[in-house]
Amino acid sequence: MRIRFVFRALSLLAMVLAPCLAAGQSPGPDELPLNSQLARTAWQALDGGDFERAIALTDSCIAEFGGQAEVEQGRLDSLGVSEPPEGGVSDATKAEIFSHGILNDVGTCHFIRATAFEKSGRNEDACEAYRAAARFHHARCWDPKGWFWSPAKAAVGKLRSLGC
């Protein structure tokens, strides 16, 4: 059963990414689901120093998809599913992690939102948002350099460093 799921997830990932990979590029923003578009655009706003835009985009993602992410996180917890690994992973593990796209994007958006608050000097809001990010411990964020990291673990570190 697990092998069949992984095969289906890899097949779906291949169908979505094949045209882009063949052209040597990553999927364009319009080819991604809305949750991923919002997360990607929020990262760009954060990186560009437009903190209010980053917050607005993450608020949109969280409002639209947060409930689904909470349900998925709860389901994984209740089933006793281990947290996905960080770093470089096999193609099968990558497909499994990507299959939780809404959970990943909502967890990441909480982290982006917290970082935007922190960079804006709004530490109380940052602490609240980092606490929210820490709840999504099954979420993973893909670094374009080729590995996954945990927004929840990064948020816990930020909570400590900010003294929240």
Short mmCIF file of C-alpha atoms in Angstrom, two decimals:
data_model
loop_
_atom_site.label_atom_id
_atom_site.label_comp_id
_atom_site.label_asym_id
_atom_site.label_seq_id
_atom_site.Cartn_x
_atom_site.Cartn_y
_atom_site.Cartn_z
CA MET A 1 0.00 0.00 0.00
CA ARG A 2 2.80 2.43 0.94
CA ILE A 3 4.70 1.66 -2.26
CA ARG A 4 1.59 2.30 -4.32
CA PHE A 5 1.11 5.68 -2.57
CA VAL A 6 4.73 6.67 -3.16
CA PHE A 7 4.48 5.61 -6.80
CA ARG A 8 1.32 7.68 -7.27
CA ALA A 9 2.89 10.68 -5.55
CA LEU A 10 6.02 10.41 -7.70
CA SER A 11 3.92 10.04 -10.83
CA LEU A 12 1.91 13.14 -9.96
CA LEU A 13 5.07 15.09 -9.16
CA ALA A 14 6.61 13.99 -12.45
CA MET A 15 3.53 15.10 -14.41
CA VAL A 16 3.61 18.53 -12.78
CA LEU A 17 7.36 19.09 -13.00
CA ALA A 18 8.30 17.28 -16.23
CA PRO A 19 7.67 20.20 -18.60
CA CYS A 20 9.64 22.54 -16.36
CA LEU A 21 12.51 20.16 -15.73
CA ALA A 22 12.80 19.40 -19.42
CA ALA A 23 13.21 23.11 -20.04
CA GLY A 24 15.71 23.37 -17.17
CA GLN A 25 13.53 25.58 -14.99
CA SER A 26 11.36 25.33 -11.91
CA PRO A 27 7.57 25.62 -12.12
CA GLY A 28 6.32 29.13 -12.78
CA PRO A 29 4.12 30.83 -10.21
CA ASP A 30 0.95 30.24 -12.26
CA GLU A 31 1.68 26.50 -12.44
CA LEU A 32 1.71 26.13 -8.66
CA PRO A 33 -1.37 25.68 -6.45
CA LEU A 34 -2.58 28.85 -4.74
CA ASN A 35 -1.09 27.89 -1.35
CA SER A 36 2.35 27.52 -2.94
CA GLN A 37 1.96 30.72 -4.96
CA LEU A 38 1.17 32.64 -1.77
CA ALA A 39 4.11 31.12 0.11
CA ARG A 40 6.54 31.76 -2.75
CA THR A 41 5.38 35.35 -3.21
CA ALA A 42 5.53 35.94 0.55
CA TRP A 43 9.17 34.77 0.58
CA GLN A 44 9.93 37.17 -2.26
CA ALA A 45 8.28 40.05 -0.39
CA LEU A 46 10.21 39.18 2.78
CA ASP A 47 13.49 38.93 0.88
CA GLY A 48 12.72 42.28 -0.76
CA GLY A 49 12.10 43.96 2.59
CA ASP A 50 8.37 44.46 1.95
CA PHE A 51 7.33 43.15 5.35
CA GLU A 52 3.73 44.37 5.24
CA ARG A 53 3.19 42.61 1.91
CA ALA A 54 4.79 39.44 3.29
CA ILE A 55 2.43 39.58 6.27
CA ALA A 56 -0.61 40.19 4.04
CA LEU A 57 0.28 37.27 1.75
CA THR A 58 0.89 34.90 4.65
CA ASP A 59 -2.36 36.02 6.28
CA SER A 60 -4.16 35.10 3.04
CA CYS A 61 -2.55 31.65 2.90
CA ILE A 62 -3.24 30.96 6.57
CA ALA A 63 -6.85 32.16 6.34
CA GLU A 64 -7.54 30.07 3.23
CA PHE A 65 -5.61 26.90 4.05
CA GLY A 66 -4.87 26.97 7.79
CA GLY A 67 -7.82 24.78 8.71
CA GLN A 68 -6.77 22.07 6.26
CA ALA A 69 -3.20 22.23 7.56
CA GLU A 70 -4.40 21.89 11.17
CA VAL A 71 -6.44 18.82 10.22
CA GLU A 72 -3.48 17.26 8.39
CA GLN A 73 -1.10 17.97 11.29
CA GLY A 74 -3.61 16.43 13.71
CA ARG A 75 -4.09 13.39 11.49
CA LEU A 76 -0.34 12.77 11.24
CA ASP A 77 0.01 13.18 15.01
CA SER A 78 -2.89 10.82 15.77
CA LEU A 79 -1.43 8.18 13.45
CA GLY A 80 1.96 8.48 15.14
CA VAL A 81 3.66 9.35 11.85
CA SER A 82 7.31 10.30 12.32
CA GLU A 83 8.31 13.80 11.37
CA PRO A 84 9.84 13.95 7.90
CA PRO A 85 13.61 14.29 7.70
CA GLU A 86 15.49 17.49 7.03
CA GLY A 87 18.33 17.91 4.56
CA GLY A 88 18.76 16.04 1.31
CA VAL A 89 16.39 13.12 0.85
CA SER A 90 15.62 10.36 -1.65
CA ASP A 91 13.20 11.00 -4.49
CA ALA A 92 10.55 8.85 -2.76
CA THR A 93 10.89 10.82 0.49
CA LYS A 94 10.82 14.10 -1.43
CA ALA A 95 7.54 13.05 -3.08
CA GLU A 96 6.09 12.08 0.30
CA ILE A 97 7.04 15.46 1.80
CA PHE A 98 5.69 17.36 -1.21
CA SER A 99 2.41 15.42 -0.91
CA HIS A 100 1.70 17.51 2.20
CA GLY A 101 1.85 20.78 0.28
CA ILE A 102 -0.80 22.68 2.20
CA LEU A 103 0.70 21.69 5.55
CA ASN A 104 4.18 22.66 4.33
CA ASP A 105 3.05 26.01 2.95
CA VAL A 106 0.97 26.99 5.98
CA GLY A 107 3.80 26.09 8.38
CA THR A 108 6.21 28.03 6.19
CA CYS A 109 3.85 31.00 5.98
CA HIS A 110 3.63 31.17 9.78
CA PHE A 111 7.45 31.29 9.84
CA ILE A 112 7.62 33.96 7.11
CA ARG A 113 4.97 35.99 8.94
CA ALA A 114 6.91 35.76 12.20
CA THR A 115 10.14 36.78 10.49
CA ALA A 116 8.42 39.78 8.89
CA PHE A 117 7.09 40.85 12.28
CA GLU A 118 10.52 40.41 13.84
CA LYS A 119 12.24 42.44 11.11
CA SER A 120 9.59 45.14 11.57
CA GLY A 121 10.42 45.37 15.27
CA ARG A 122 7.08 43.85 16.28
CA ASN A 123 8.54 41.23 18.61
CA GLU A 124 5.32 40.43 20.48
CA ASP A 125 3.60 39.63 17.17
CA ALA A 126 6.70 37.73 16.07
CA CYS A 127 6.60 35.55 19.18
CA GLU A 128 2.94 34.73 18.61
CA ALA A 129 3.61 33.83 14.96
CA TYR A 130 6.69 31.74 15.82
CA ARG A 131 4.55 29.82 18.35
CA ALA A 132 2.04 29.15 15.57
CA ALA A 133 4.81 27.94 13.24
CA ALA A 134 6.13 25.61 15.95
CA ARG A 135 2.78 23.77 16.02
CA PHE A 136 3.26 22.52 12.44
CA HIS A 137 6.16 20.18 13.21
CA HIS A 138 5.40 17.91 10.23
CA ALA A 139 5.77 20.84 7.80
CA ARG A 140 8.91 21.09 5.72
CA CYS A 141 10.16 23.91 3.54
CA TRP A 142 12.12 23.18 0.38
CA ASP A 143 15.28 25.20 -0.04
CA PRO A 144 16.03 25.76 -3.74
CA LYS A 145 19.62 24.72 -3.00
CA GLY A 146 18.34 21.16 -2.68
CA TRP A 147 17.23 20.29 0.83
CA PHE A 148 14.34 20.45 3.28
CA TRP A 149 14.28 22.29 6.59
CA SER A 150 11.74 22.51 9.40
CA PRO A 151 10.00 25.86 9.92
CA ALA A 152 8.81 24.53 13.31
CA LYS A 153 12.34 23.79 14.53
CA ALA A 154 13.58 27.13 13.23
CA ALA A 155 10.67 28.82 15.01
CA VAL A 156 11.55 27.15 18.31
CA GLY A 157 15.09 28.49 17.94
CA LYS A 158 13.75 31.97 17.26
CA LEU A 159 11.44 31.77 20.28
CA ARG A 160 14.47 31.03 22.46
CA SER A 161 16.62 33.76 20.94
CA LEU A 162 13.85 36.36 21.31
CA GLY A 163 13.12 35.25 24.87
CA CYS A 164 9.47 34.57 24.09
#
